[in-house]
Amino acid sequence: MRLCSWRAALVVSSGALWSVAFADVVPRIERWELHTSLLTVRSVASDGERFWAATSGGLFTYEPRSGAVGVIRKTEGLLVQDLTALAADTATGLVTAGAFDGTLELYERPGRWEHLTEIRNEPGIPDKRVHAITIAGRYAYVAAAFGLVVIDLPARVVAQVVPRIGPLPVGTPVYAVSIWQDSIWVGTGAGLAVAPVNAPLLNYPSAWRAVQGAELSGPIYHLSVADSMLLVATHDRVLRYTAGTVTTVREYSSRVVGMGWAAGRLWVATQAQLWQELPYRQQLSIPVFEVSGLWVTTVGGEVYILVGASEQGLWYWDWHQWKAIQVNTPHTNLLFHCAVDLQGNAWCATWHPVDRGAGRGFAALYRGSWYAFTVQTHPWLGGNEYFYALALPSGGEVWFSNWGRGLLQLFPRDTGFAFERYDVTNTLFRGIPSDTTYLPFGGMALDARGDLWAVCHWCVTGALLRRTGDGRIQPMLTMLPVSQRQNLPLAIDPFGTKWVGSFVGDGLFYFREQTGVVAEAWGRLTTSNSALPHNIQ
C-alpha cells in the first residue's frame, strides 16, 4: 500500500473510532501526524529567547538552555512547509518566514499563524522564491527572485513591490537585504544597490543607486552589518565596504555559504570550512560533511554560531564544543514508497521517477524514532536509489529493492539493525544488457506460500526473482524477451498469478509458475488484444 508519493513526506493517523450505529462502518480519524524532514535548514533567526529554523519541511524552534524543541508544520498552522528564509524581531517577537512560492508566514506571540499570499498569487512571475528577510520597525524587507517586496507588518499587507532596482534590469533577483546607515542595501544578481530607508516609493528607479566597483559588479549573495562597515559576500569572496571604499577581506577556493558578525568578530563559512576572519583569522573545525549555511545570532544575551548541512540538521557552537539540535524527523522528503509492519514501524524507500540520481537511501520510523540509511552513513549499501519497501507479516524482516544494487534484507534487533544484500556477487542474477553488474529491482510481493517475488527491470537472467522460504533464489519468467522486461510494479492475486506492469508502454504481463500438474502460464495484455485502457501500467 503506497502511503506517500515521491513529493510528499509521511502522513499517519491514530485514534480511529469506529461507529456501530450504521450498517456501513466508517472510521473517524481523530488525530493526524505529519512527518516531514526538518534536517535541511535554509535559514535561522533568534527572537531573543530561542532559535527559529526554516527548513524544507517546516519550522522548528530550539531553546539552548532547556533543550526544548518545538515543531511547526501544516498540522500546527503553516500554509506552506518548503521554507527558504526567516527573520525574527526581538522587540515584538514577530517571526516572518518566506517560502519557495512567495508565501509569507507570520507568527506573533502568544501566537497564531497568518498567511500573506499576495506574492504567491501574483500572475506572470515564473520564480517567486524568497531568498532573505530583514525586519526594521513596522516593515519587513523581502529579497525575492524577482526583486524586493516591502511588507507592512502591523497592517499585514504588501506595501510595495519593487521589480526593478534602480538602473538594474527588471526582474533582477535580490539575494540579500540589510538596513545600514538609514539606508536599504540589497545584494542582487547584478551587484550592490542602496536606497534611503525613508524613500516614499522604492519602485522608482531614481530612488536607487548602484554601488560602483569592479568587485561589486557580479552577484552578491550575503550581507552583514558590522558597526561602521558593511560586509559583502560574492560567490567566493568576502568584501568590506566602508566610507565608499571596497577592500577584500579574503578570497576562498570554494563557495561562500554564509557569514555573520557578532561581538566584534566576523565568521565566514564555505562549503567545507569555517573561519573567523576578524579581528584575526582562525579556523574552527566543523562536525558536518558539507556546510550549507552559517548563522551567528544571540539568545538570552549569549552569542551562538550555527551551521547547517543538507539532511544533517543544525549544529551550534557554545564556545566549548559543537552540539547537535536533535529533531526527530526523516532525513529527506523524497519518500517514494512506504510499508508499515505489524508493530506500527514505517519503512520508506526513496526514489525519483525522473531524476534517477536523486534517491536518498531509505528511512525508518522504528519504535518512535527516525533512522536514516544512505551510502554516506552506510557505504556498504552501494547505492541510494531504493524503489520499494516490503515488511513481512512476521515482523522480523524488511526488504528493500535497489535501483542497480539488487535487494536488501533488513533485520530489526534490540541492539540495532542487521543487513543482508543480494546482488550479482551472491546470486545467479545479472542486470541490464549493457552492464550485467547493474541490477535494478522494482516492485516486490509475497505469494500465499510466503515466497518473496521481485521484478528485475531489464535483467538478462529473468523478469522476476523468487526467493523461497528456505532461502533459495531463482530467476523466473525467463522466456519473456529481454526487450520486454522494462517493468516495475508487481501484484499477486489470490490464485497465485503475478501481474507485472510496464512504464514504457509494453502493456500488462501475467505469469503463473508450474505447480504440480498445472502447467506454467504467461502472456501479455495490451490495448489491441484486450480491454486494457492503456499500455502504460
PDB file of N, CA, C and O in Angstrom, residues 454-492:
ATOM      1  N   ALA A 454      10.083 -10.505  -6.768  1.00  0.00           N
ATOM      2  CA  ALA A 454      10.550  -9.154  -7.078  1.00  0.00           C
ATOM      3  C   ALA A 454      10.725  -9.004  -8.586  1.00  0.00           C
ATOM      4  O   ALA A 454      11.093  -9.960  -9.275  1.00  0.00           O
ATOM      5  N   VAL A 455      10.438  -7.812  -9.100  1.00  0.00           N
ATOM      6  CA  VAL A 455      10.615  -7.506 -10.515  1.00  0.00           C
ATOM      7  C   VAL A 455      12.056  -7.088 -10.753  1.00  0.00           C
ATOM      8  O   VAL A 455      12.566  -6.181 -10.096  1.00  0.00           O
ATOM      9  N   CYS A 456      12.706  -7.728 -11.708  1.00  0.00           N
ATOM     10  CA  CYS A 456      14.053  -7.344 -12.102  1.00  0.00           C
ATOM     11  C   CYS A 456      13.941  -6.585 -13.418  1.00  0.00           C
ATOM     12  O   CYS A 456      13.604  -7.155 -14.461  1.00  0.00           O
ATOM     13  N   HIS A 457      14.192  -5.303 -13.376  1.00  0.00           N
ATOM     14  CA  HIS A 457      13.971  -4.429 -14.521  1.00  0.00           C
ATOM     15  C   HIS A 457      15.059  -4.611 -15.577  1.00  0.00           C
ATOM     16  O   HIS A 457      16.232  -4.328 -15.340  1.00  0.00           O
ATOM     17  N   TRP A 458      14.654  -5.121 -16.765  1.00  0.00           N
ATOM     18  CA  TRP A 458      15.542  -5.236 -17.916  1.00  0.00           C
ATOM     19  C   TRP A 458      16.732  -6.153 -17.646  1.00  0.00           C
ATOM     20  O   TRP A 458      17.829  -5.965 -18.158  1.00  0.00           O
ATOM     21  N   CYS A 459      16.531  -7.164 -16.796  1.00  0.00           N
ATOM     22  CA  CYS A 459      17.632  -8.052 -16.426  1.00  0.00           C
ATOM     23  C   CYS A 459      17.743  -9.204 -17.421  1.00  0.00           C
ATOM     24  O   CYS A 459      16.728  -9.775 -17.845  1.00  0.00           O
ATOM     25  N   VAL A 460      18.964  -9.586 -17.753  1.00  0.00           N
ATOM     26  CA  VAL A 460      19.177 -10.614 -18.773  1.00  0.00           C
ATOM     27  C   VAL A 460      18.843 -12.011 -18.261  1.00  0.00           C
ATOM     28  O   VAL A 460      18.608 -12.917 -19.061  1.00  0.00           O
ATOM     29  N   THR A 461      18.821 -12.223 -16.938  1.00  0.00           N
ATOM     30  CA  THR A 461      18.607 -13.576 -16.415  1.00  0.00           C
ATOM     31  C   THR A 461      17.135 -13.884 -16.150  1.00  0.00           C
ATOM     32  O   THR A 461      16.799 -15.042 -15.905  1.00  0.00           O
ATOM     33  N   GLY A 462      16.258 -12.889 -16.187  1.00  0.00           N
ATOM     34  CA  GLY A 462      14.847 -13.156 -15.945  1.00  0.00           C
ATOM     35  C   GLY A 462      14.114 -11.902 -15.533  1.00  0.00           C
ATOM     36  O   GLY A 462      14.710 -10.963 -14.992  1.00  0.00           O
ATOM     37  N   ALA A 463      12.798 -11.901 -15.790  1.00  0.00           N
ATOM     38  CA  ALA A 463      11.994 -10.720 -15.466  1.00  0.00           C
ATOM     39  C   ALA A 463      11.568 -10.699 -14.010  1.00  0.00           C
ATOM     40  O   ALA A 463      11.224  -9.639 -13.481  1.00  0.00           O
ATOM     41  N   LEU A 464      11.555 -11.867 -13.354  1.00  0.00           N
ATOM     42  CA  LEU A 464      11.142 -11.965 -11.960  1.00  0.00           C
ATOM     43  C   LEU A 464      12.170 -12.764 -11.165  1.00  0.00           C
ATOM     44  O   LEU A 464      12.897 -13.603 -11.714  1.00  0.00           O
ATOM     45  N   LEU A 465      12.207 -12.501  -9.882  1.00  0.00           N
ATOM     46  CA  LEU A 465      13.027 -13.280  -8.946  1.00  0.00           C
ATOM     47  C   LEU A 465      12.093 -13.884  -7.908  1.00  0.00           C
ATOM     48  O   LEU A 465      11.150 -13.224  -7.445  1.00  0.00           O
ATOM     49  N   ARG A 466      12.363 -15.130  -7.545  1.00  0.00           N
ATOM     50  CA  ARG A 466      11.627 -15.760  -6.449  1.00  0.00           C
ATOM     51  C   ARG A 466      12.610 -16.230  -5.393  1.00  0.00           C
ATOM     52  O   ARG A 466      13.612 -16.875  -5.708  1.00  0.00           O
ATOM     53  N   ARG A 467      12.300 -15.869  -4.140  1.00  0.00           N
ATOM     54  CA  ARG A 467      13.084 -16.361  -3.005  1.00  0.00           C
ATOM     55  C   ARG A 467      12.148 -17.178  -2.125  1.00  0.00           C
ATOM     56  O   ARG A 467      11.169 -16.661  -1.582  1.00  0.00           O
ATOM     57  N   THR A 468      12.443 -18.454  -1.999  1.00  0.00           N
ATOM     58  CA  THR A 468      11.585 -19.347  -1.230  1.00  0.00           C
ATOM     59  C   THR A 468      11.873 -19.223   0.264  1.00  0.00           C
ATOM     60  O   THR A 468      12.863 -18.596   0.672  1.00  0.00           O
ATOM     61  N   GLY A 469      11.021 -19.830   1.053  1.00  0.00           N
ATOM     62  CA  GLY A 469      11.166 -19.733   2.498  1.00  0.00           C
ATOM     63  C   GLY A 469      12.456 -20.313   3.018  1.00  0.00           C
ATOM     64  O   GLY A 469      12.936 -19.905   4.092  1.00  0.00           O
ATOM     65  N   ASP A 470      13.048 -21.259   2.312  1.00  0.00           N
ATOM     66  CA  ASP A 470      14.321 -21.842   2.739  1.00  0.00           C
ATOM     67  C   ASP A 470      15.528 -21.085   2.200  1.00  0.00           C
ATOM     68  O   ASP A 470      16.676 -21.543   2.335  1.00  0.00           O
ATOM     69  N   GLY A 471      15.307 -19.926   1.559  1.00  0.00           N
ATOM     70  CA  GLY A 471      16.409 -19.081   1.133  1.00  0.00           C
ATOM     71  C   GLY A 471      16.887 -19.293  -0.281  1.00  0.00           C
ATOM     72  O   GLY A 471      17.830 -18.619  -0.717  1.00  0.00           O
ATOM     73  N   ARG A 472      16.266 -20.197  -1.047  1.00  0.00           N
ATOM     74  CA  ARG A 472      16.700 -20.408  -2.430  1.00  0.00           C
ATOM     75  C   ARG A 472      16.212 -19.257  -3.310  1.00  0.00           C
ATOM     76  O   ARG A 472      15.067 -18.820  -3.206  1.00  0.00           O
ATOM     77  N   ILE A 473      17.096 -18.779  -4.198  1.00  0.00           N
ATOM     78  CA  ILE A 473      16.770 -17.673  -5.096  1.00  0.00           C
ATOM     79  C   ILE A 473      16.913 -18.164  -6.529  1.00  0.00           C
ATOM     80  O   ILE A 473      17.933 -18.774  -6.886  1.00  0.00           O
ATOM     81  N   GLN A 474      15.897 -17.905  -7.367  1.00  0.00           N
ATOM     82  CA  GLN A 474      15.961 -18.352  -8.748  1.00  0.00           C
ATOM     83  C   GLN A 474      15.284 -17.335  -9.669  1.00  0.00           C
ATOM     84  O   GLN A 474      14.325 -16.674  -9.277  1.00  0.00           O
ATOM     85  N   PRO A 475      15.807 -17.197 -10.897  1.00  0.00           N
ATOM     86  CA  PRO A 475      15.146 -16.341 -11.888  1.00  0.00           C
ATOM     87  C   PRO A 475      13.864 -16.992 -12.385  1.00  0.00           C
ATOM     88  O   PRO A 475      13.782 -18.211 -12.524  1.00  0.00           O
ATOM     89  N   MET A 476      12.853 -16.164 -12.662  1.00  0.00           N
ATOM     90  CA  MET A 476      11.584 -16.654 -13.190  1.00  0.00           C
ATOM     91  C   MET A 476      11.173 -15.768 -14.366  1.00  0.00           C
ATOM     92  O   MET A 476      11.697 -14.676 -14.554  1.00  0.00           O
ATOM     93  N   LEU A 477      10.189 -16.246 -15.116  1.00  0.00           N
ATOM     94  CA  LEU A 477       9.715 -15.580 -16.333  1.00  0.00           C
ATOM     95  C   LEU A 477      10.898 -15.300 -17.258  1.00  0.00           C
ATOM     96  O   LEU A 477      11.085 -14.219 -17.777  1.00  0.00           O
ATOM     97  N   THR A 478      11.687 -16.350 -17.471  1.00  0.00           N
ATOM     98  CA  THR A 478      12.893 -16.212 -18.291  1.00  0.00           C
ATOM     99  C   THR A 478      12.576 -16.230 -19.779  1.00  0.00           C
ATOM    100  O   THR A 478      13.421 -15.816 -20.593  1.00  0.00           O
ATOM    101  N   MET A 479      11.375 -16.695 -20.150  1.00  0.00           N
ATOM    102  CA  MET A 479      11.043 -16.766 -21.573  1.00  0.00           C
ATOM    103  C   MET A 479      10.598 -15.423 -22.149  1.00  0.00           C
ATOM    104  O   MET A 479      10.534 -15.264 -23.356  1.00  0.00           O
ATOM    105  N   LEU A 480      10.337 -14.441 -21.306  1.00  0.00           N
ATOM    106  CA  LEU A 480       9.955 -13.122 -21.784  1.00  0.00           C
ATOM    107  C   LEU A 480      11.151 -12.465 -22.463  1.00  0.00           C
ATOM    108  O   LEU A 480      12.242 -12.435 -21.884  1.00  0.00           O
ATOM    109  N   PRO A 481      10.998 -11.948 -23.688  1.00  0.00           N
ATOM    110  CA  PRO A 481      12.143 -11.302 -24.368  1.00  0.00           C
ATOM    111  C   PRO A 481      12.749 -10.195 -23.513  1.00  0.00           C
ATOM    112  O   PRO A 481      12.045  -9.465 -22.819  1.00  0.00           O
ATOM    113  N   VAL A 482      14.063 -10.084 -23.568  1.00  0.00           N
ATOM    114  CA  VAL A 482      14.757  -9.093 -22.752  1.00  0.00           C
ATOM    115  C   VAL A 482      14.242  -7.690 -23.044  1.00  0.00           C
ATOM    116  O   VAL A 482      14.117  -6.853 -22.132  1.00  0.00           O
ATOM    117  N   SER A 483      13.898  -7.410 -24.294  1.00  0.00           N
ATOM    118  CA  SER A 483      13.413  -6.082 -24.668  1.00  0.00           C
ATOM    119  C   SER A 483      12.095  -5.727 -23.990  1.00  0.00           C
ATOM    120  O   SER A 483      11.732  -4.546 -23.920  1.00  0.00           O
ATOM    121  N   GLN A 484      11.359  -6.751 -23.495  1.00  0.00           N
ATOM    122  CA  GLN A 484      10.069  -6.510 -22.851  1.00  0.00           C
ATOM    123  C   GLN A 484      10.148  -6.660 -21.327  1.00  0.00           C
ATOM    124  O   GLN A 484       9.123  -6.812 -20.659  1.00  0.00           O
ATOM    125  N   ARG A 485      11.330  -6.599 -20.782  1.00  0.00           N
ATOM    126  CA  ARG A 485      11.494  -6.743 -19.336  1.00  0.00           C
ATOM    127  C   ARG A 485      11.694  -5.397 -18.635  1.00  0.00           C
ATOM    128  O   ARG A 485      12.200  -5.344 -17.515  1.00  0.00           O
ATOM    129  N   GLN A 486      11.279  -4.292 -19.267  1.00  0.00           N
ATOM    130  CA  GLN A 486      11.431  -2.976 -18.646  1.00  0.00           C
ATOM    131  C   GLN A 486      10.201  -2.690 -17.782  1.00  0.00           C
ATOM    132  O   GLN A 486       9.391  -1.809 -18.068  1.00  0.00           O
ATOM    133  N   ASN A 487      10.098  -3.437 -16.694  1.00  0.00           N
ATOM    134  CA  ASN A 487       8.908  -3.401 -15.854  1.00  0.00           C
ATOM    135  C   ASN A 487       9.264  -2.976 -14.436  1.00  0.00           C
ATOM    136  O   ASN A 487      10.405  -3.088 -14.000  1.00  0.00           O
ATOM    137  N   LEU A 488       8.245  -2.521 -13.682  1.00  0.00           N
ATOM    138  CA  LEU A 488       8.461  -2.074 -12.308  1.00  0.00           C
ATOM    139  C   LEU A 488       7.400  -2.587 -11.336  1.00  0.00           C
ATOM    140  O   LEU A 488       7.726  -3.247 -10.365  1.00  0.00           O
ATOM    141  N   PRO A 489       6.108  -2.264 -11.498  1.00  0.00           N
ATOM    142  CA  PRO A 489       5.125  -2.662 -10.483  1.00  0.00           C
ATOM    143  C   PRO A 489       4.777  -4.143 -10.551  1.00  0.00           C
ATOM    144  O   PRO A 489       4.827  -4.770 -11.611  1.00  0.00           O
ATOM    145  N   LEU A 490       4.408  -4.689  -9.389  1.00  0.00           N
ATOM    146  CA  LEU A 490       4.096  -6.114  -9.268  1.00  0.00           C
ATOM    147  C   LEU A 490       2.929  -6.303  -8.308  1.00  0.00           C
ATOM    148  O   LEU A 490       2.862  -5.640  -7.267  1.00  0.00           O
ATOM    149  N   ALA A 491       2.005  -7.175  -8.667  1.00  0.00           N
ATOM    150  CA  ALA A 491       0.930  -7.585  -7.769  1.00  0.00           C
ATOM    151  C   ALA A 491       0.700  -9.085  -7.950  1.00  0.00           C
ATOM    152  O   ALA A 491       0.895  -9.627  -9.043  1.00  0.00           O
ATOM    153  N   ILE A 492       0.292  -9.767  -6.861  1.00  0.00           N
ATOM    154  CA  ILE A 492      -0.005 -11.198  -6.906  1.00  0.00           C
ATOM    155  C   ILE A 492      -1.448 -11.389  -6.460  1.00  0.00           C
ATOM    156  O   ILE A 492      -1.835 -10.936  -5.373  1.00  0.00           O
TER     157      ILE A 492
END
